[in-house]
CSV table of C-alpha atoms in Angstrom, one decimal:
chain,number,residue,atom,x,y,z
Q,15,UNK,CA,-40.8,11.2,-81.3
Q,16,UNK,CA,-43.1,10.0,-84.1
Q,17,UNK,CA,-43.2,6.3,-85.0
Q,18,UNK,CA,-42.0,5.6,-88.5
Q,19,UNK,CA,-44.6,3.3,-90.0
Q,20,UNK,CA,-43.5,0.7,-92.5
Q,21,UNK,CA,-44.9,0.5,-96.0
Q,22,UNK,CA,-47.4,-2.4,-96.1
Q,23,UNK,CA,-48.1,-4.9,-98.9
Q,24,UNK,CA,-51.3,-5.2,-100.8
Q,25,UNK,CA,-52.3,-8.3,-98.8
Q,26,UNK,CA,-51.5,-6.7,-95.5
Q,27,UNK,CA,-53.8,-3.8,-96.3
Q,28,UNK,CA,-56.4,-6.3,-97.6
Q,29,UNK,CA,-56.3,-8.4,-94.4
Q,30,UNK,CA,-56.5,-5.3,-92.3
Q,31,UNK,CA,-59.8,-4.3,-93.9
Q,32,UNK,CA,-61.6,-7.7,-94.2
Q,33,UNK,CA,-63.6,-7.0,-91.0
Q,34,UNK,CA,-65.5,-4.2,-92.8
Q,35,UNK,CA,-67.2,-7.0,-94.8
Q,36,UNK,CA,-69.1,-8.2,-91.8
Q,37,UNK,CA,-69.8,-4.8,-90.3
Q,38,UNK,CA,-71.1,-3.6,-93.7
Q,39,UNK,CA,-73.2,-6.8,-94.2
Q,40,UNK,CA,-75.0,-5.7,-91.0
Q,41,UNK,CA,-75.2,-2.2,-92.3
Q,42,UNK,CA,-76.6,-3.4,-95.6
Q,43,UNK,CA,-79.4,-5.2,-93.8
Q,44,UNK,CA,-80.1,-2.0,-91.9
Q,45,UNK,CA,-80.2,0.0,-95.2
Q,46,UNK,CA,-82.5,-2.3,-97.1
Q,47,UNK,CA,-84.4,-4.7,-94.8
Q,48,UNK,CA,-85.0,-2.9,-91.5
Q,49,UNK,CA,-87.4,-0.3,-92.7
Q,50,UNK,CA,-89.5,-2.9,-94.7
Q,51,UNK,CA,-89.5,-5.0,-91.5
Q,52,UNK,CA,-90.9,-2.0,-89.7
Q,53,UNK,CA,-93.6,-1.8,-92.5
Q,54,UNK,CA,-94.4,-5.5,-92.2
Q,55,UNK,CA,-94.9,-4.9,-88.5
Q,56,UNK,CA,-97.3,-2.0,-89.1
Q,57,UNK,CA,-95.3,1.2,-89.5
Q,58,UNK,CA,-96.5,3.9,-91.9
Q,59,UNK,CA,-94.4,6.2,-94.2
Q,60,UNK,CA,-94.4,9.1,-91.8
Q,61,UNK,CA,-93.3,6.8,-88.9
Q,62,UNK,CA,-90.1,5.6,-90.7
Q,63,UNK,CA,-87.8,8.6,-90.0
Q,64,UNK,CA,-88.4,8.6,-86.3
Q,65,UNK,CA,-88.1,4.8,-86.0
Q,66,UNK,CA,-84.6,5.2,-87.3
Q,67,UNK,CA,-83.5,7.5,-84.5
Q,68,UNK,CA,-81.3,4.8,-83.1
Q,69,UNK,CA,-78.6,5.2,-85.7
Q,70,UNK,CA,-78.0,9.0,-85.2
Q,71,UNK,CA,-78.3,8.9,-81.4
Q,72,UNK,CA,-76.0,5.9,-80.8
Q,73,UNK,CA,-73.5,7.1,-83.4
Q,74,UNK,CA,-73.4,10.6,-81.8
Q,75,UNK,CA,-72.8,9.1,-78.3
Q,76,UNK,CA,-70.9,5.9,-78.8
Q,77,UNK,CA,-68.4,6.6,-81.6
Q,78,UNK,CA,-66.6,9.7,-80.2
Q,79,UNK,CA,-66.6,8.3,-76.7
Q,80,UNK,CA,-65.2,4.9,-77.8
Q,81,UNK,CA,-62.7,6.8,-80.0
Q,82,UNK,CA,-61.5,8.9,-77.1
Q,83,UNK,CA,-61.3,5.8,-74.8
Q,84,UNK,CA,-59.4,3.8,-77.3
Q,85,UNK,CA,-56.9,6.7,-77.7
Q,86,UNK,CA,-56.1,6.2,-74.0
Q,87,UNK,CA,-55.9,2.4,-74.2
Q,88,UNK,CA,-53.0,0.0,-74.7
Q,89,UNK,CA,-52.6,-3.6,-73.8
Q,90,UNK,CA,-49.5,-5.5,-75.0
Q,91,UNK,CA,-51.7,-8.6,-75.4
Q,92,UNK,CA,-55.0,-7.1,-76.8
Q,93,UNK,CA,-53.8,-3.9,-78.4
Q,94,UNK,CA,-55.5,-0.4,-78.6
Q,95,UNK,CA,-58.4,-0.6,-81.0
Q,96,UNK,CA,-59.0,-4.4,-81.4
Q,97,UNK,CA,-60.9,-5.0,-78.1
Q,98,UNK,CA,-63.5,-2.4,-79.0
Q,99,UNK,CA,-64.4,-3.5,-82.5
Q,100,UNK,CA,-64.4,-7.2,-81.5
Q,101,UNK,CA,-66.8,-6.6,-78.6
Q,102,UNK,CA,-69.0,-4.5,-81.0
Q,103,UNK,CA,-69.1,-7.2,-83.6
Q,104,UNK,CA,-70.2,-9.8,-80.9
Q,105,UNK,CA,-73.1,-7.5,-79.8
Q,106,UNK,CA,-74.1,-6.9,-83.5
Q,107,UNK,CA,-74.0,-10.6,-84.2
Q,108,UNK,CA,-76.4,-11.5,-81.3
Q,109,UNK,CA,-78.8,-8.8,-82.4
Q,110,UNK,CA,-78.8,-10.0,-86.0
Q,111,UNK,CA,-79.7,-13.5,-84.9
Q,112,UNK,CA,-82.6,-12.1,-82.9
Q,113,UNK,CA,-84.0,-9.5,-85.3
Q,114,UNK,CA,-86.2,-11.7,-87.6
Q,115,UNK,CA,-87.9,-13.1,-84.5
Q,116,UNK,CA,-89.2,-9.6,-83.5
Q,117,UNK,CA,-92.8,-10.2,-82.4
Q,118,UNK,CA,-93.8,-6.5,-82.6
Q,119,UNK,CA,-92.8,-3.2,-84.1
Q,120,UNK,CA,-91.4,-1.8,-80.8
Q,121,UNK,CA,-89.4,-5.0,-80.1
Q,122,UNK,CA,-87.7,-4.5,-83.5
Q,123,UNK,CA,-87.1,-0.9,-82.8
Q,124,UNK,CA,-85.5,-1.8,-79.5
Q,125,UNK,CA,-83.2,-4.4,-81.2
Q,126,UNK,CA,-82.2,-1.8,-83.7
Q,127,UNK,CA,-80.9,0.4,-80.9
Q,128,UNK,CA,-78.7,-2.4,-79.5
Q,129,UNK,CA,-77.6,-3.4,-83.0
Q,130,UNK,CA,-76.5,0.2,-83.6
Q,131,UNK,CA,-74.6,0.3,-80.4
Q,132,UNK,CA,-72.6,-2.8,-81.4
Q,133,UNK,CA,-72.0,-1.5,-85.0
Q,134,UNK,CA,-70.9,1.9,-83.8
Q,135,UNK,CA,-68.6,0.4,-81.1
Q,136,UNK,CA,-66.9,-1.6,-83.9
Q,137,UNK,CA,-66.9,1.0,-86.6
Q,138,UNK,CA,-65.0,4.0,-85.2
Q,139,UNK,CA,-62.0,2.2,-83.6
Q,140,UNK,CA,-61.7,0.1,-86.7
Q,141,UNK,CA,-61.3,3.3,-88.9
Q,142,UNK,CA,-58.8,4.6,-86.5
Q,143,UNK,CA,-57.0,1.3,-86.6
Q,144,UNK,CA,-56.5,1.6,-90.3
Q,145,UNK,CA,-55.1,5.1,-89.9
Q,146,UNK,CA,-52.8,3.9,-87.1
Q,147,UNK,CA,-51.2,1.3,-89.3
Q,148,UNK,CA,-50.6,3.2,-92.5
Q,149,UNK,CA,-48.0,5.8,-93.5
Q,150,UNK,CA,-49.4,8.9,-95.2
Q,151,UNK,CA,-48.5,7.7,-98.7
Q,152,UNK,CA,-50.8,4.7,-98.3
Q,153,UNK,CA,-53.7,6.3,-96.5
Q,154,UNK,CA,-55.7,6.9,-99.7
Q,155,UNK,CA,-55.2,3.3,-100.8
Q,156,UNK,CA,-56.0,2.0,-97.3
Q,157,UNK,CA,-59.3,3.8,-97.0
Q,158,UNK,CA,-60.3,3.0,-100.6
Q,159,UNK,CA,-59.6,-0.6,-99.8
Q,160,UNK,CA,-62.0,-0.1,-96.9
Q,161,UNK,CA,-64.6,1.3,-99.4
Q,162,UNK,CA,-64.1,-1.9,-101.4
Q,163,UNK,CA,-65.1,-4.1,-98.4
Q,164,UNK,CA,-67.9,-1.7,-97.5
Q,165,UNK,CA,-69.3,-2.2,-101.0
Q,166,UNK,CA,-68.7,-6.0,-100.9
Q,167,UNK,CA,-70.5,-6.4,-97.5
Q,168,UNK,CA,-73.5,-4.5,-98.6
Q,169,UNK,CA,-73.6,-6.3,-102.0
Q,170,UNK,CA,-73.7,-9.7,-100.2
Q,171,UNK,CA,-76.4,-8.5,-97.8
Q,172,UNK,CA,-78.7,-7.2,-100.6
Q,173,UNK,CA,-78.0,-10.1,-102.9
Q,174,UNK,CA,-79.0,-12.5,-100.2
Q,175,UNK,CA,-82.3,-10.6,-99.8
Q,176,UNK,CA,-83.5,-10.8,-103.4
Q,177,UNK,CA,-82.0,-14.3,-103.9
Q,178,UNK,CA,-83.9,-15.7,-100.9
Q,179,UNK,CA,-87.0,-13.8,-101.9
Q,180,UNK,CA,-86.9,-15.2,-105.4
Q,181,UNK,CA,-86.2,-18.7,-104.2
Q,182,UNK,CA,-88.5,-18.9,-101.2
Q,183,UNK,CA,-90.9,-15.9,-101.3
Q,184,UNK,CA,-93.3,-17.2,-104.0
Q,185,UNK,CA,-93.5,-20.6,-102.3
Q,186,UNK,CA,-94.2,-19.0,-99.0
Q,187,UNK,CA,-96.9,-16.7,-100.5
Q,188,UNK,CA,-96.9,-14.3,-97.6
Q,189,UNK,CA,-100.3,-12.7,-96.9
Q,190,UNK,CA,-99.0,-9.1,-96.5
Q,191,UNK,CA,-102.1,-7.9,-94.7
Q,192,UNK,CA,-100.8,-9.9,-91.8
Q,193,UNK,CA,-98.3,-8.1,-89.5
Q,194,UNK,CA,-95.5,-10.7,-89.9
Q,195,UNK,CA,-91.9,-10.8,-91.1
Q,196,UNK,CA,-91.5,-13.2,-94.1
Q,197,UNK,CA,-89.5,-16.3,-93.3
Q,198,UNK,CA,-87.3,-15.9,-96.4
Q,199,UNK,CA,-85.8,-12.8,-94.8
Q,200,UNK,CA,-84.6,-14.7,-91.8
Q,201,UNK,CA,-81.7,-16.3,-93.7
Q,202,UNK,CA,-80.0,-13.0,-94.6
Q,203,UNK,CA,-79.9,-12.0,-90.9
Q,204,UNK,CA,-78.4,-15.4,-89.9
Q,205,UNK,CA,-75.6,-15.0,-92.5
Q,206,UNK,CA,-74.9,-11.5,-91.3
Q,207,UNK,CA,-74.6,-12.7,-87.7
Q,208,UNK,CA,-71.9,-15.2,-88.7
Q,209,UNK,CA,-70.0,-12.8,-90.9
Q,210,UNK,CA,-70.0,-10.0,-88.3
Q,211,UNK,CA,-67.8,-12.0,-86.0
Q,212,UNK,CA,-65.9,-14.2,-88.5
Q,213,UNK,CA,-64.5,-11.3,-90.6
Q,214,UNK,CA,-63.6,-9.2,-87.6
Q,215,UNK,CA,-61.7,-12.2,-86.2
Q,216,UNK,CA,-59.8,-12.5,-89.5
Q,217,UNK,CA,-58.5,-8.9,-89.3
Q,218,UNK,CA,-57.8,-9.2,-85.5
Q,219,UNK,CA,-55.7,-12.3,-86.0
Q,220,UNK,CA,-54.0,-11.3,-89.2
Q,221,UNK,CA,-53.0,-7.7,-88.3
Q,222,UNK,CA,-50.8,-6.7,-85.3
Q,223,UNK,CA,-51.2,-3.2,-83.8
Q,224,UNK,CA,-48.4,-0.8,-83.7
Q,225,UNK,CA,-47.0,-0.2,-80.2
Q,226,UNK,CA,-47.6,3.5,-79.2
Q,227,UNK,CA,-44.7,5.9,-78.9
Q,228,UNK,CA,-43.0,6.5,-75.6
Q,229,UNK,CA,-44.8,9.8,-75.2
Q,230,UNK,CA,-48.2,8.1,-75.9
Q,231,UNK,CA,-47.4,5.3,-73.4
Q,232,UNK,CA,-46.6,7.9,-70.7
Q,233,UNK,CA,-49.9,9.6,-71.4
Q,234,UNK,CA,-51.8,6.4,-71.2
Q,235,UNK,CA,-49.9,5.4,-68.0
Q,236,UNK,CA,-50.8,8.8,-66.4
Q,237,UNK,CA,-54.4,8.4,-67.5
Q,238,UNK,CA,-54.6,5.0,-65.9
Q,239,UNK,CA,-53.4,6.5,-62.6
Q,240,UNK,CA,-56.4,8.8,-62.4
Q,241,UNK,CA,-59.4,8.1,-60.2
Q,242,UNK,CA,-62.3,6.3,-61.7
Q,243,UNK,CA,-64.4,9.5,-61.9
Q,244,UNK,CA,-61.6,11.4,-63.6
Q,245,UNK,CA,-61.2,8.5,-66.1
Q,246,UNK,CA,-64.9,8.7,-66.9
Q,247,UNK,CA,-64.6,12.5,-67.4
Q,248,UNK,CA,-61.6,12.2,-69.7
Q,249,UNK,CA,-63.3,11.1,-72.9
Q,250,UNK,CA,-65.8,14.0,-72.7
Q,251,UNK,CA,-63.0,16.4,-72.1
Q,252,UNK,CA,-61.1,15.0,-75.0
Q,253,UNK,CA,-64.1,15.4,-77.3
Q,254,UNK,CA,-64.7,19.0,-76.2
Q,255,UNK,CA,-61.0,19.9,-76.6
Q,256,UNK,CA,-60.7,18.2,-80.0
Q,257,UNK,CA,-63.8,20.1,-81.2
Q,258,UNK,CA,-62.2,23.4,-80.1
Q,259,UNK,CA,-59.0,22.6,-81.9
Q,260,UNK,CA,-60.7,21.1,-85.0
Q,261,UNK,CA,-59.2,22.1,-88.3
Q,262,UNK,CA,-61.2,24.5,-90.5
Q,263,UNK,CA,-61.3,21.9,-93.2
Q,264,UNK,CA,-63.4,19.7,-90.9
Q,265,UNK,CA,-65.9,22.6,-90.2
Q,266,UNK,CA,-66.3,23.0,-94.0
Q,267,UNK,CA,-66.7,19.2,-94.4
Q,268,UNK,CA,-69.5,19.4,-91.8
Q,269,UNK,CA,-71.5,21.6,-94.1
Q,270,UNK,CA,-71.2,19.1,-96.9
Q,271,UNK,CA,-72.1,16.2,-94.7
Q,272,UNK,CA,-75.3,18.0,-93.5
Q,273,UNK,CA,-76.9,17.6,-96.9
Q,274,UNK,CA,-75.1,14.5,-98.0
Q,275,UNK,CA,-76.1,12.3,-95.1
Q,276,UNK,CA,-79.6,13.8,-94.8
Q,277,UNK,CA,-80.1,12.7,-98.4
Q,278,UNK,CA,-78.6,9.3,-97.9
Q,279,UNK,CA,-81.0,8.6,-95.0
Q,280,UNK,CA,-83.9,9.6,-97.2
Q,281,UNK,CA,-82.8,7.1,-99.8
Q,282,UNK,CA,-82.4,4.2,-97.4
Q,283,UNK,CA,-85.8,4.8,-95.8
Q,284,UNK,CA,-87.8,5.5,-98.9
Q,285,UNK,CA,-86.3,3.6,-101.8
Q,286,UNK,CA,-88.5,0.5,-101.1
Q,287,UNK,CA,-91.7,2.4,-100.5
Q,288,UNK,CA,-91.0,4.4,-103.7
Q,289,UNK,CA,-91.3,1.2,-105.8
Q,290,UNK,CA,-94.7,0.5,-104.2
Q,291,UNK,CA,-95.8,3.9,-105.7
Q,292,UNK,CA,-93.9,4.1,-108.9
Q,293,UNK,CA,-94.3,0.5,-110.0
Q,294,UNK,CA,-97.3,-0.7,-107.9
Q,295,UNK,CA,-95.2,-3.4,-106.3
Q,296,UNK,CA,-96.3,-5.1,-103.1
Q,297,UNK,CA,-94.0,-4.9,-100.1
Q,298,UNK,CA,-92.0,-8.1,-100.8
Q,299,UNK,CA,-91.5,-7.1,-104.5
Q,300,UNK,CA,-90.5,-3.6,-103.5
Q,301,UNK,CA,-88.0,-4.9,-100.9
Q,302,UNK,CA,-86.5,-7.2,-103.5
Q,303,UNK,CA,-86.2,-4.4,-106.1
Q,304,UNK,CA,-84.6,-2.1,-103.5
Q,305,UNK,CA,-82.2,-4.9,-102.7
Q,306,UNK,CA,-81.3,-5.2,-106.4
Q,307,UNK,CA,-80.7,-1.4,-106.5
Q,308,UNK,CA,-78.5,-1.5,-103.5
Q,309,UNK,CA,-76.6,-4.5,-104.8
Q,310,UNK,CA,-75.9,-2.7,-108.0
Q,311,UNK,CA,-74.5,0.5,-106.5
Q,312,UNK,CA,-72.3,-1.5,-104.1
Q,313,UNK,CA,-71.0,-3.6,-107.0
Q,314,UNK,CA,-70.2,-0.3,-108.7
Q,315,UNK,CA,-68.4,0.7,-105.4
Q,316,UNK,CA,-66.3,-2.4,-105.5
Q,317,UNK,CA,-65.3,-1.8,-109.1
Q,318,UNK,CA,-64.5,1.9,-108.7
Q,319,UNK,CA,-63.1,2.1,-105.1
Q,320,UNK,CA,-59.5,1.4,-105.9
Q,321,UNK,CA,-59.8,3.1,-109.4
Q,322,UNK,CA,-60.4,6.4,-107.6
Q,323,UNK,CA,-57.0,6.3,-105.9
Q,324,UNK,CA,-55.0,7.3,-109.0
Q,325,UNK,CA,-57.7,9.8,-110.0
Q,326,UNK,CA,-57.5,11.4,-106.6
Q,327,UNK,CA,-53.7,11.6,-106.9
Q,328,UNK,CA,-53.9,13.1,-110.4
Q,329,UNK,CA,-56.8,15.5,-110.0
Q,330,UNK,CA,-56.9,16.0,-106.2
Q,331,UNK,CA,-59.1,14.2,-103.7
Q,332,UNK,CA,-61.4,17.2,-103.3
Q,333,UNK,CA,-62.3,17.3,-107.0
Q,334,UNK,CA,-63.1,13.6,-107.2
Q,335,UNK,CA,-65.2,14.0,-104.1
Q,336,UNK,CA,-67.2,16.9,-105.6
Q,337,UNK,CA,-67.8,15.0,-108.8
Q,338,UNK,CA,-69.0,12.0,-106.8
Q,339,UNK,CA,-71.7,14.0,-105.0
Q,340,UNK,CA,-73.0,15.4,-108.3
Q,341,UNK,CA,-73.2,11.9,-109.8
Q,342,UNK,CA,-75.1,10.6,-106.8
Q,343,UNK,CA,-77.6,13.5,-107.0
Q,344,UNK,CA,-78.2,12.9,-110.7
Q,345,UNK,CA,-78.8,9.2,-109.9
Q,346,UNK,CA,-81.4,10.0,-107.3
Q,347,UNK,CA,-83.2,12.5,-109.5
Q,348,UNK,CA,-83.4,10.0,-112.3
Q,349,UNK,CA,-84.7,6.9,-110.4
Q,350,UNK,CA,-88.3,8.0,-109.8
Q,351,UNK,CA,-88.8,8.8,-113.5
Q,352,UNK,CA,-87.9,5.3,-114.8
Q,353,UNK,CA,-90.7,2.7,-114.8
Q,354,UNK,CA,-88.8,-0.4,-116.1
Q,355,UNK,CA,-87.5,-2.6,-113.2
Q,356,UNK,CA,-84.3,-3.4,-115.2
Q,357,UNK,CA,-83.5,0.1,-116.6
Q,358,UNK,CA,-84.1,1.7,-113.2
Q,359,UNK,CA,-81.0,-0.1,-111.9
Q,360,UNK,CA,-78.6,1.7,-114.3
Q,361,UNK,CA,-78.4,5.0,-112.4
Q,362,UNK,CA,-77.1,3.0,-109.4
Q,363,UNK,CA,-73.8,2.8,-111.2
Q,364,UNK,CA,-73.4,6.5,-110.7
Q,365,UNK,CA,-74.6,6.2,-107.1
Q,366,UNK,CA,-72.0,3.5,-106.5
Q,367,UNK,CA,-69.1,5.8,-107.8
Q,368,UNK,CA,-70.4,8.4,-105.3
Q,369,UNK,CA,-70.6,5.9,-102.4
Q,370,UNK,CA,-67.0,4.7,-103.1
Q,371,UNK,CA,-65.7,8.3,-102.8
Q,372,UNK,CA,-67.9,9.1,-99.8
Q,373,UNK,CA,-66.7,6.1,-97.8
Q,374,UNK,CA,-63.0,6.6,-98.5
Q,375,UNK,CA,-61.9,10.1,-99.6
Q,376,UNK,CA,-63.1,12.2,-96.6
Q,377,UNK,CA,-61.5,9.7,-94.1
Q,378,UNK,CA,-58.1,9.8,-95.9
Q,379,UNK,CA,-58.2,13.6,-96.0
Q,380,UNK,CA,-59.1,14.0,-92.4
Q,381,UNK,CA,-56.6,11.3,-91.3
Q,382,UNK,CA,-53.8,13.3,-92.8
Q,383,UNK,CA,-54.5,16.5,-90.8
Q,384,UNK,CA,-55.2,15.2,-87.3
Q,385,UNK,CA,-52.6,14.2,-84.7
Q,386,UNK,CA,-51.8,10.5,-84.4
Q,387,UNK,CA,-52.5,10.6,-80.6
Q,388,UNK,CA,-56.0,12.0,-81.2
Q,389,UNK,CA,-57.0,10.1,-84.3
Q,390,UNK,CA,-59.6,8.0,-82.5
Q,391,UNK,CA,-61.4,11.0,-81.1
Q,392,UNK,CA,-61.3,12.9,-84.4
Q,393,UNK,CA,-62.7,9.9,-86.3
Q,394,UNK,CA,-65.5,9.8,-83.7
Q,395,UNK,CA,-66.1,13.5,-84.3
Q,396,UNK,CA,-66.2,12.9,-88.1
Q,397,UNK,CA,-68.9,10.3,-87.4
Q,398,UNK,CA,-70.8,13.0,-85.3
Q,399,UNK,CA,-70.9,15.0,-88.5
Q,400,UNK,CA,-72.6,12.0,-90.1
Q,401,UNK,CA,-75.1,11.2,-87.4
Q,402,UNK,CA,-76.2,14.7,-86.6
Q,403,UNK,CA,-77.7,15.2,-90.1
Q,404,UNK,CA,-79.3,11.8,-89.7
Q,405,UNK,CA,-80.7,12.8,-86.4
Q,406,UNK,CA,-82.1,16.0,-87.9
Q,407,UNK,CA,-83.6,13.9,-90.7
Q,408,UNK,CA,-85.3,11.5,-88.3
Q,409,UNK,CA,-86.8,14.3,-86.3
Q,410,UNK,CA,-87.9,16.5,-89.2
Q,411,UNK,CA,-88.6,14.4,-92.3
Q,412,UNK,CA,-91.8,12.7,-91.0
Q,413,UNK,CA,-93.7,16.0,-90.9
Q,414,UNK,CA,-92.0,17.1,-94.1
Q,415,UNK,CA,-93.0,14.0,-96.1
Q,416,UNK,CA,-96.5,14.1,-94.7
Q,417,UNK,CA,-97.3,17.9,-95.0
Q,418,UNK,CA,-95.0,19.2,-97.7
Q,419,UNK,CA,-94.4,16.1,-100.0
Q,420,UNK,CA,-97.9,14.7,-100.1
Q,421,UNK,CA,-96.8,11.6,-98.1
Q,422,UNK,CA,-95.1,10.5,-101.3
Q,423,UNK,CA,-92.0,8.3,-101.3
Q,424,UNK,CA,-91.3,9.5,-104.9
Q,425,UNK,CA,-91.1,13.1,-103.8
Q,426,UNK,CA,-88.9,12.1,-100.9
Q,427,UNK,CA,-86.3,10.5,-103.3
Q,428,UNK,CA,-86.4,13.6,-105.5
Q,429,UNK,CA,-85.7,15.9,-102.6
Q,430,UNK,CA,-82.8,13.6,-101.6
Q,431,UNK,CA,-81.3,14.1,-105.1
Q,432,UNK,CA,-81.6,17.9,-104.8
Q,433,UNK,CA,-79.8,17.7,-101.4
Q,434,UNK,CA,-76.9,15.8,-103.0
Q,435,UNK,CA,-76.5,18.6,-105.7
Q,436,UNK,CA,-76.4,21.2,-102.9
Q,437,UNK,CA,-73.7,19.1,-101.0
Q,438,UNK,CA,-71.7,19.0,-104.2
Q,439,UNK,CA,-71.7,22.8,-104.5
Q,440,UNK,CA,-70.7,23.1,-100.8
Q,441,UNK,CA,-67.8,20.6,-101.4
Q,442,UNK,CA,-66.3,23.1,-103.9
Q,443,UNK,CA,-65.2,25.0,-100.9
Q,444,UNK,CA,-62.9,22.2,-99.7
Q,445,UNK,CA,-59.2,22.5,-100.4
Q,446,UNK,CA,-56.8,19.6,-100.4
Q,447,UNK,CA,-55.5,19.6,-96.8
Q,448,UNK,CA,-51.7,19.6,-96.0
Q,449,UNK,CA,-50.5,16.6,-93.9
Q,450,UNK,CA,-49.3,17.1,-90.4
Q,451,UNK,CA,-48.8,13.4,-89.6
Q,452,UNK,CA,-46.4,10.7,-90.7
């Protein structure tokens, strides 16, 4: 018997999603600051893709496993999803505190691996948690509210970078021939470490979890009676079984994601180096400009996230998603051709509309077509569709940028724009899925 979920108020949905602010502040630092830190510590352009292998690998392993485990977890005191994203936030917080003190490139790379483990442990059960709480009629609103906090977290992260650089970077007068991380960058990581835990705690304390149905509780009880070895095997069996039963819609979405997330990883890795080429900025100036770009597109995400809900209801989620991919592609193709530091920010408005749709619409569509009792594992599989393209990018793009793109960050960004256009055409094959869940 399915649980009838109550309709939640605006503020209940708001409180439920506050934790994404801290998670995405951390993610915003990864987007904008980690690759420049690698450069400060001696990494070259062709090294950057492979140095980012942590994200794809940990996402591929951690998210679906944690999702499957959380599906089989229930504690009357701690809940089903909360323990996982709270522990993940604590791990991420400790790594953010330590990151600016990295004495060498490989120390920083190692910390990135641990940071990604924490963020992935928090992210997947949190997304399932949102789906668990909301009736179908509120799923689009709930996931677009999530997009709003995703944008807000990344805005704060990037704004902190260029504000601290403007306030303290000139005074510090870093000699960029020295392999050292600028002191002004430390402050952003410290703020992220605090927000990572504080915002998750807000959502944990403000939002009770729904008790599983009698059938789910019986399944969980039977699972807990298994031997330790069988319980270890269960998440892997769940993942394999869920992939075999995966709706055709998700297979089509995987094709879209292949080009979409490959292109996004190119952008995050090469937007800062691009400004060193296109505008002859030094590393600190390029990092500050990249932070302004990322701040702008995430402000755009905040503005448009909830506005996309009525558009999706009127035109269909799939059409809004297709349009968002084309807009993002146009933005990336435009950026390298603008030489003015202020005007180059304008295409990021289009990028932000795209990011708002990408971080909300696919999750709401998938959440409607997967069973409640397997939502955790399917959200993990959806994340696999994100990290596999990222993994492919980290393994392939170093040789591509070196041998085919003349080791040019400008050419890298242009290729990313072309990939977004391809993903938009592939998304035309997506049809609005019919709901099977309450």
